[in-house]
Amino acid sequence: MKPIKVGLLGLGTVGTGVVRIVEGHQEDLQRQVGSPIRIEKILVQNPTKARNIAVDAGKLTDDPWDIIRDPEIDVIIEVMGGIEPTKGFILEALSRGKHIVTANKDLMALHGTEILAKAVEHRCDVLYEASVAGGIPIIRTLAEGFSSDRITKIMGIVNGTTNYILTKMSQEGAAYEDVLKEAQELGYAEADPTSDVEGLDAARKMTILGSLGFGVNVELSDVSVKGITGITKEDILYGKKLGYEVKLLGIAERQDDHISISVQPTMVKTSHPISSVNGVFNAVYVYGEAVGETMFYGPGAGELPTATSIVADLVAVVKNLRLGVNGRKVLAPYKEKKLKTDEQISAKNFILLHVEDKAGVLAQITQVFAEHEVSLESVLQHPNANNPKAEIIIITHDANQASMKKVLKHFETMDVIQTIQSVYRVEG
Amino acid sequence: MKPIKVGLLGLGTVGTGVVRIVEGHQEDLQRQVGSPIRIEKILVQNPTKARNIAVDAGKLTDDPWDIIRDPEIDVIIEVMGGIEPTKGFILEALSRGKHIVTANKDLMALHGTEILAKAVEHRCDVLYEASVAGGIPIIRTLAEGFSSDRITKIMGIVNGTTNYILTKMSQEGAAYEDVLKEAQELGYAEADPTSDVEGLDAARKMTILGSLGFGVNVELSDVSVKGITGITKEDILYGKKLGYEVKLLGIAERQDDHISISVQPTMVKTSHPISSVNGVFNAVYVYGEAVGETMFYGPGAGELPTATSIVADLVAVVKNLRLGVNGRKVLAPYKEKKLKTDEQISAKNFILLHVEDKAGVLAQITQVFAEHEVSLESVLQHPNANNPKAEIIIITHDANQASMKKVLKHFETMDVIQTIQSVYRVEG
């Protein structure tokens, strides 16, 4: 049987994992797809550099066009990352009828719609399981497992670095800066951690999940984003006391035809399954009208987990090749996008205030909530021995975001409130 | 576009859910598959009976052959259950080129290999996502999501009734009999609960998962099965004290080419994600050589969750129909089955003994473990105020099952041991 020829763009950590799996599992793969799968050419920056993996030097090239223009190459696996020149390579490869497997969340989040349209035009597959939540097959779960259902909520821990930091802060009572430093030393966080800790990486992944889950062209600018840099030891401690863990959640919601997508630190009730997802693990919680609550848990990154998803996509492409049906199951967004307004976004809130420790303060504060029609689930006043100010923790019932903004604006004008220390969404 | 015509065998809880989803989500389904999907005929025992759902009386029939022999029917959804006459209906339908979607775990566990072979012969699809873990898309996850990996362990909470009972026993310190009675009153357990509480239902599901995960024809008789009827309040209490929850786990393991499959009550460390799966929820934990640890969580039963899986399978069949590729992705077992011997099955064990409360007993007991080369992780001696006997709890290191059987046999001959109260596998 004629072998399927694959071009690999990039031989970093994940690219190396792909080579290992394709070579190591060749017999099993061949039995599934009916033909050998061969990685024929690999794009690298420096073909003479020493590497962690033995690769035939004749396969290495530093010229991308040597791969993209090779008529023998059937499938291109893109693990080089970045937006340009990667996007140009992929579009050109598609126009030449090559199928694409990519792990590139940035590219799919920003240009997924354009790339999928090009794929349909040329009857090519573009699969991107590895772009979200590494080893968890969440893309095919949304596309196929829940094809019959209407998904109304997707909540994801989709960034391992921030989940590692929050887990450490929770388990050890450590401060953000200290844990970040440790994570950087262990290689779990980048030297410049901005993209992770500010929630931007998670936002890109939620763009992809939201588009797929709701059939709508979600753009990165539709996602409201808040990172974890402001989370204090106190937040986590008070959360714990009330039965919550702080998690950086991507939350995509739909009500009727209106959607909202956000990334934000969230107080998650410890009875909710996503609250116990710890360390660098990822998890995606999906709520469907018919199926109800489900959750998918696994490694969010790493050489082999991510490569597992890439090679599973490769298997799907090759099966389609053998059946002659590539590019026929592309799920492009088909619904009109209607974003929720602040009035339509509703959630419980956790609010920690530092206030003057004197009579009548609590009455003034609760009066503000009443004025803006936000009702309260619980109020906890906490004298602080080291401090002349008191701490008040309030958990609201479901309140719309517009009202909450009014409450917080009102608080800023009140002399008795010294600081609005923290405001978190509450889930579970 | 010509509608796809579906015959439905059975209109009980799940069948009703299927009708609701196919009708309620018709527009979304049509957009995905490109043609209307119509439930054309429905097999019922009594066409004139009053029902929870409005169905055109003209669609109802009490003659299965009216559906199976109808040349207009493209797909048959089987939710009538049972082995015969169901198996005959399905084989006949396949020989007439009809595709099958089934929720029938009993049939797939006992005759899956025969049915899949018939499907390949006639180029038909047989999909059975709903047969295991209701709304969790675990079948397609094993077949496609992890197609590139080598799965070495599958652990499942795949029976909601027993998980409900164990959760209640754990949370309320209640006795098995009392919780079972309550579960029966709530409809979570059958009047005759044998199939659930003796682990037989879970064993059938593990047969299906093991076959698919390992590419081997696992038969029901290959599964060693122990149910939950012997679990006491004390077991759960002592487990908790040591950081374990008792769960009825299906465990399928592979080492090199040898496999073992069992269903048994297991002490699961509370740090393991499957330990916190509570109530009627199901979860399947999958370990792959490359991907590492993953877990899939969701409702294990129920009208709409199960129907979601069935209709997702229906969507897959119809997409294949439109592409003309049905029956081309059937994953029949292809590896030779080699079962592990007792010497090859290795696990930690939790043992609770009632012993005479006198000097030297512990030394005699630990000596027995040493003789059979079972090393111990921890030993806890617990005087019992209400009783002249003492309780000893032992947790072993990994020990092979043959040695453990020898230890227990030896214990039976010892006068100082009054009862071998409990022996559980330990995970996590």
JSON list of C-alpha atoms in Angstrom, two decimals, chain A residues 131-256:
[
{"chain": "A", "resi": 131, "resn": "SER", "atom": "CA", "xyz": [-4.83, 23.68, 19.89]},
{"chain": "A", "resi": 132, "resn": "VAL", "atom": "CA", "xyz": [-7.01, 23.49, 23.01]},
{"chain": "A", "resi": 133, "resn": "ALA", "atom": "CA", "xyz": [-6.34, 21.53, 26.19]},
{"chain": "A", "resi": 134, "resn": "GLY", "atom": "CA", "xyz": [-3.43, 19.43, 24.86]},
{"chain": "A", "resi": 135, "resn": "GLY", "atom": "CA", "xyz": [-4.28, 15.77, 25.33]},
{"chain": "A", "resi": 136, "resn": "ILE", "atom": "CA", "xyz": [-8.02, 16.16, 25.99]},
{"chain": "A", "resi": 137, "resn": "PRO", "atom": "CA", "xyz": [-10.05, 15.32, 22.85]},
{"chain": "A", "resi": 138, "resn": "ILE", "atom": "CA", "xyz": [-12.43, 18.22, 23.49]},
{"chain": "A", "resi": 139, "resn": "ILE", "atom": "CA", "xyz": [-12.71, 19.46, 19.89]},
{"chain": "A", "resi": 140, "resn": "ARG", "atom": "CA", "xyz": [-14.08, 16.16, 18.58]},
{"chain": "A", "resi": 141, "resn": "THR", "atom": "CA", "xyz": [-16.25, 15.84, 21.66]},
{"chain": "A", "resi": 142, "resn": "LEU", "atom": "CA", "xyz": [-17.92, 19.17, 20.89]},
{"chain": "A", "resi": 143, "resn": "ALA", "atom": "CA", "xyz": [-18.07, 18.50, 17.15]},
{"chain": "A", "resi": 144, "resn": "GLU", "atom": "CA", "xyz": [-19.21, 14.89, 17.22]},
{"chain": "A", "resi": 145, "resn": "GLY", "atom": "CA", "xyz": [-19.99, 13.62, 20.72]},
{"chain": "A", "resi": 146, "resn": "PHE", "atom": "CA", "xyz": [-22.48, 16.43, 21.31]},
{"chain": "A", "resi": 147, "resn": "SER", "atom": "CA", "xyz": [-23.56, 16.96, 17.71]},
{"chain": "A", "resi": 148, "resn": "SER", "atom": "CA", "xyz": [-27.15, 16.17, 18.71]},
{"chain": "A", "resi": 149, "resn": "ASP", "atom": "CA", "xyz": [-27.32, 18.51, 21.66]},
{"chain": "A", "resi": 150, "resn": "ARG", "atom": "CA", "xyz": [-27.54, 22.26, 22.25]},
{"chain": "A", "resi": 151, "resn": "ILE", "atom": "CA", "xyz": [-24.60, 23.35, 24.35]},
{"chain": "A", "resi": 152, "resn": "THR", "atom": "CA", "xyz": [-25.43, 26.19, 26.69]},
{"chain": "A", "resi": 153, "resn": "LYS", "atom": "CA", "xyz": [-22.28, 26.50, 28.78]},
{"chain": "A", "resi": 154, "resn": "ILE", "atom": "CA", "xyz": [-18.59, 25.68, 28.44]},
{"chain": "A", "resi": 155, "resn": "MET", "atom": "CA", "xyz": [-16.30, 26.31, 31.39]},
{"chain": "A", "resi": 156, "resn": "GLY", "atom": "CA", "xyz": [-12.65, 25.55, 30.99]},
{"chain": "A", "resi": 157, "resn": "ILE", "atom": "CA", "xyz": [-9.45, 25.43, 32.96]},
{"chain": "A", "resi": 158, "resn": "VAL", "atom": "CA", "xyz": [-7.48, 25.71, 29.73]},
{"chain": "A", "resi": 159, "resn": "ASN", "atom": "CA", "xyz": [-4.20, 27.19, 30.93]},
{"chain": "A", "resi": 160, "resn": "GLY", "atom": "CA", "xyz": [-1.95, 24.89, 32.94]},
{"chain": "A", "resi": 161, "resn": "THR", "atom": "CA", "xyz": [0.47, 27.58, 34.12]},
{"chain": "A", "resi": 162, "resn": "THR", "atom": "CA", "xyz": [-2.15, 29.63, 35.91]},
{"chain": "A", "resi": 163, "resn": "ASN", "atom": "CA", "xyz": [-3.84, 26.55, 37.33]},
{"chain": "A", "resi": 164, "resn": "TYR", "atom": "CA", "xyz": [-0.49, 25.41, 38.70]},
{"chain": "A", "resi": 165, "resn": "ILE", "atom": "CA", "xyz": [0.02, 28.81, 40.34]},
{"chain": "A", "resi": 166, "resn": "LEU", "atom": "CA", "xyz": [-3.48, 28.94, 41.83]},
{"chain": "A", "resi": 167, "resn": "THR", "atom": "CA", "xyz": [-3.22, 25.34, 43.08]},
{"chain": "A", "resi": 168, "resn": "LYS", "atom": "CA", "xyz": [0.06, 26.12, 44.85]},
{"chain": "A", "resi": 169, "resn": "MET", "atom": "CA", "xyz": [-1.35, 29.34, 46.33]},
{"chain": "A", "resi": 170, "resn": "SER", "atom": "CA", "xyz": [-4.36, 27.37, 47.60]},
{"chain": "A", "resi": 171, "resn": "GLN", "atom": "CA", "xyz": [-2.48, 24.36, 48.94]},
{"chain": "A", "resi": 172, "resn": "GLU", "atom": "CA", "xyz": [0.43, 26.23, 50.52]},
{"chain": "A", "resi": 173, "resn": "GLY", "atom": "CA", "xyz": [-1.09, 29.60, 51.33]},
{"chain": "A", "resi": 174, "resn": "ALA", "atom": "CA", "xyz": [1.71, 31.13, 49.25]},
{"chain": "A", "resi": 175, "resn": "ALA", "atom": "CA", "xyz": [1.69, 34.55, 47.57]},
{"chain": "A", "resi": 176, "resn": "TYR", "atom": "CA", "xyz": [1.29, 34.95, 43.83]},
{"chain": "A", "resi": 177, "resn": "GLU", "atom": "CA", "xyz": [4.77, 36.37, 43.20]},
{"chain": "A", "resi": 178, "resn": "ASP", "atom": "CA", "xyz": [6.51, 33.56, 45.09]},
{"chain": "A", "resi": 179, "resn": "VAL", "atom": "CA", "xyz": [4.66, 30.81, 43.27]},
{"chain": "A", "resi": 180, "resn": "LEU", "atom": "CA", "xyz": [5.18, 32.48, 39.90]},
{"chain": "A", "resi": 181, "resn": "LYS", "atom": "CA", "xyz": [8.92, 32.56, 40.54]},
{"chain": "A", "resi": 182, "resn": "GLU", "atom": "CA", "xyz": [8.91, 28.88, 41.48]},
{"chain": "A", "resi": 183, "resn": "ALA", "atom": "CA", "xyz": [6.85, 28.01, 38.39]},
{"chain": "A", "resi": 184, "resn": "GLN", "atom": "CA", "xyz": [9.36, 29.87, 36.22]},
{"chain": "A", "resi": 185, "resn": "GLU", "atom": "CA", "xyz": [12.24, 27.94, 37.77]},
{"chain": "A", "resi": 186, "resn": "LEU", "atom": "CA", "xyz": [10.43, 24.65, 37.13]},
{"chain": "A", "resi": 187, "resn": "GLY", "atom": "CA", "xyz": [9.72, 25.60, 33.52]},
{"chain": "A", "resi": 188, "resn": "TYR", "atom": "CA", "xyz": [5.93, 25.71, 34.07]},
{"chain": "A", "resi": 189, "resn": "ALA", "atom": "CA", "xyz": [5.87, 29.46, 33.40]},
{"chain": "A", "resi": 190, "resn": "GLU", "atom": "CA", "xyz": [7.67, 31.50, 30.75]},
{"chain": "A", "resi": 191, "resn": "ALA", "atom": "CA", "xyz": [10.27, 34.15, 31.59]},
{"chain": "A", "resi": 192, "resn": "ASP", "atom": "CA", "xyz": [7.68, 36.62, 30.30]},
{"chain": "A", "resi": 193, "resn": "PRO", "atom": "CA", "xyz": [4.49, 35.08, 31.73]},
{"chain": "A", "resi": 194, "resn": "THR", "atom": "CA", "xyz": [2.13, 37.81, 30.47]},
{"chain": "A", "resi": 195, "resn": "SER", "atom": "CA", "xyz": [0.20, 35.71, 27.96]},
{"chain": "A", "resi": 196, "resn": "ASP", "atom": "CA", "xyz": [-0.59, 33.08, 30.60]},
{"chain": "A", "resi": 197, "resn": "VAL", "atom": "CA", "xyz": [-1.14, 35.13, 33.75]},
{"chain": "A", "resi": 198, "resn": "GLU", "atom": "CA", "xyz": [-3.13, 37.88, 32.06]},
{"chain": "A", "resi": 199, "resn": "GLY", "atom": "CA", "xyz": [-5.53, 35.28, 30.65]},
{"chain": "A", "resi": 200, "resn": "LEU", "atom": "CA", "xyz": [-4.71, 35.91, 26.97]},
{"chain": "A", "resi": 201, "resn": "ASP", "atom": "CA", "xyz": [-3.74, 32.30, 26.23]},
{"chain": "A", "resi": 202, "resn": "ALA", "atom": "CA", "xyz": [-6.98, 31.08, 27.83]},
{"chain": "A", "resi": 203, "resn": "ALA", "atom": "CA", "xyz": [-8.94, 33.69, 25.85]},
{"chain": "A", "resi": 204, "resn": "ARG", "atom": "CA", "xyz": [-7.62, 32.32, 22.54]},
{"chain": "A", "resi": 205, "resn": "LYS", "atom": "CA", "xyz": [-8.66, 28.81, 23.51]},
{"chain": "A", "resi": 206, "resn": "MET", "atom": "CA", "xyz": [-12.11, 29.99, 24.59]},
{"chain": "A", "resi": 207, "resn": "THR", "atom": "CA", "xyz": [-12.49, 31.71, 21.21]},
{"chain": "A", "resi": 208, "resn": "ILE", "atom": "CA", "xyz": [-11.99, 28.31, 19.57]},
{"chain": "A", "resi": 209, "resn": "LEU", "atom": "CA", "xyz": [-14.27, 26.42, 21.99]},
{"chain": "A", "resi": 210, "resn": "GLY", "atom": "CA", "xyz": [-16.98, 29.08, 21.82]},
{"chain": "A", "resi": 211, "resn": "SER", "atom": "CA", "xyz": [-16.99, 29.11, 18.02]},
{"chain": "A", "resi": 212, "resn": "LEU", "atom": "CA", "xyz": [-17.30, 25.35, 17.85]},
{"chain": "A", "resi": 213, "resn": "GLY", "atom": "CA", "xyz": [-19.75, 24.92, 20.72]},
{"chain": "A", "resi": 214, "resn": "PHE", "atom": "CA", "xyz": [-22.14, 27.62, 19.60]},
{"chain": "A", "resi": 215, "resn": "GLY", "atom": "CA", "xyz": [-21.66, 27.50, 15.80]},
{"chain": "A", "resi": 216, "resn": "VAL", "atom": "CA", "xyz": [-20.80, 31.19, 15.80]},
{"chain": "A", "resi": 217, "resn": "ASN", "atom": "CA", "xyz": [-17.72, 33.08, 14.63]},
{"chain": "A", "resi": 218, "resn": "VAL", "atom": "CA", "xyz": [-16.37, 34.13, 18.04]},
{"chain": "A", "resi": 219, "resn": "GLU", "atom": "CA", "xyz": [-13.53, 36.61, 17.73]},
{"chain": "A", "resi": 220, "resn": "LEU", "atom": "CA", "xyz": [-10.83, 37.24, 20.29]},
{"chain": "A", "resi": 221, "resn": "SER", "atom": "CA", "xyz": [-12.16, 40.76, 20.83]},
{"chain": "A", "resi": 222, "resn": "ASP", "atom": "CA", "xyz": [-15.50, 39.27, 21.92]},
{"chain": "A", "resi": 223, "resn": "VAL", "atom": "CA", "xyz": [-13.85, 37.73, 24.99]},
{"chain": "A", "resi": 224, "resn": "SER", "atom": "CA", "xyz": [-13.67, 39.83, 28.14]},
{"chain": "A", "resi": 225, "resn": "VAL", "atom": "CA", "xyz": [-10.42, 38.93, 29.85]},
{"chain": "A", "resi": 226, "resn": "LYS", "atom": "CA", "xyz": [-9.04, 39.26, 33.37]},
{"chain": "A", "resi": 227, "resn": "GLY", "atom": "CA", "xyz": [-5.93, 37.46, 34.58]},
{"chain": "A", "resi": 228, "resn": "ILE", "atom": "CA", "xyz": [-4.71, 36.20, 37.93]},
{"chain": "A", "resi": 229, "resn": "THR", "atom": "CA", "xyz": [-2.12, 38.84, 38.86]},
{"chain": "A", "resi": 230, "resn": "GLY", "atom": "CA", "xyz": [-4.42, 40.56, 41.33]},
{"chain": "A", "resi": 231, "resn": "ILE", "atom": "CA", "xyz": [-5.35, 37.46, 43.32]},
{"chain": "A", "resi": 232, "resn": "THR", "atom": "CA", "xyz": [-4.21, 37.67, 46.93]},
{"chain": "A", "resi": 233, "resn": "LYS", "atom": "CA", "xyz": [-3.59, 35.10, 49.64]},
{"chain": "A", "resi": 234, "resn": "GLU", "atom": "CA", "xyz": [-6.58, 36.60, 51.46]},
{"chain": "A", "resi": 235, "resn": "ASP", "atom": "CA", "xyz": [-8.92, 36.00, 48.53]},
{"chain": "A", "resi": 236, "resn": "ILE", "atom": "CA", "xyz": [-7.96, 32.35, 48.46]},
{"chain": "A", "resi": 237, "resn": "LEU", "atom": "CA", "xyz": [-8.18, 32.02, 52.23]},
{"chain": "A", "resi": 238, "resn": "TYR", "atom": "CA", "xyz": [-11.62, 33.62, 52.51]},
{"chain": "A", "resi": 239, "resn": "GLY", "atom": "CA", "xyz": [-12.78, 31.62, 49.50]},
{"chain": "A", "resi": 240, "resn": "LYS", "atom": "CA", "xyz": [-11.74, 28.40, 51.20]},
{"chain": "A", "resi": 241, "resn": "LYS", "atom": "CA", "xyz": [-13.52, 29.37, 54.41]},
{"chain": "A", "resi": 242, "resn": "LEU", "atom": "CA", "xyz": [-16.75, 29.77, 52.49]},
{"chain": "A", "resi": 243, "resn": "GLY", "atom": "CA", "xyz": [-16.24, 26.57, 50.48]},
{"chain": "A", "resi": 244, "resn": "TYR", "atom": "CA", "xyz": [-14.73, 27.93, 47.26]},
{"chain": "A", "resi": 245, "resn": "GLU", "atom": "CA", "xyz": [-11.53, 27.45, 45.29]},
{"chain": "A", "resi": 246, "resn": "VAL", "atom": "CA", "xyz": [-10.27, 30.28, 43.07]},
{"chain": "A", "resi": 247, "resn": "LYS", "atom": "CA", "xyz": [-9.78, 29.08, 39.47]},
{"chain": "A", "resi": 248, "resn": "LEU", "atom": "CA", "xyz": [-9.05, 30.95, 36.26]},
{"chain": "A", "resi": 249, "resn": "LEU", "atom": "CA", "xyz": [-12.06, 29.91, 34.21]},
{"chain": "A", "resi": 250, "resn": "GLY", "atom": "CA", "xyz": [-12.90, 30.50, 30.62]},
{"chain": "A", "resi": 251, "resn": "ILE", "atom": "CA", "xyz": [-16.69, 30.75, 30.55]},
{"chain": "A", "resi": 252, "resn": "ALA", "atom": "CA", "xyz": [-18.74, 30.66, 27.35]},
{"chain": "A", "resi": 253, "resn": "GLU", "atom": "CA", "xyz": [-22.49, 30.88, 27.83]},
{"chain": "A", "resi": 254, "resn": "ARG", "atom": "CA", "xyz": [-25.52, 30.88, 25.60]},
{"chain": "A", "resi": 255, "resn": "GLN", "atom": "CA", "xyz": [-29.08, 31.87, 26.40]},
{"chain": "A", "resi": 256, "resn": "ASP", "atom": "CA", "xyz": [-31.47, 31.64, 23.49]}
]
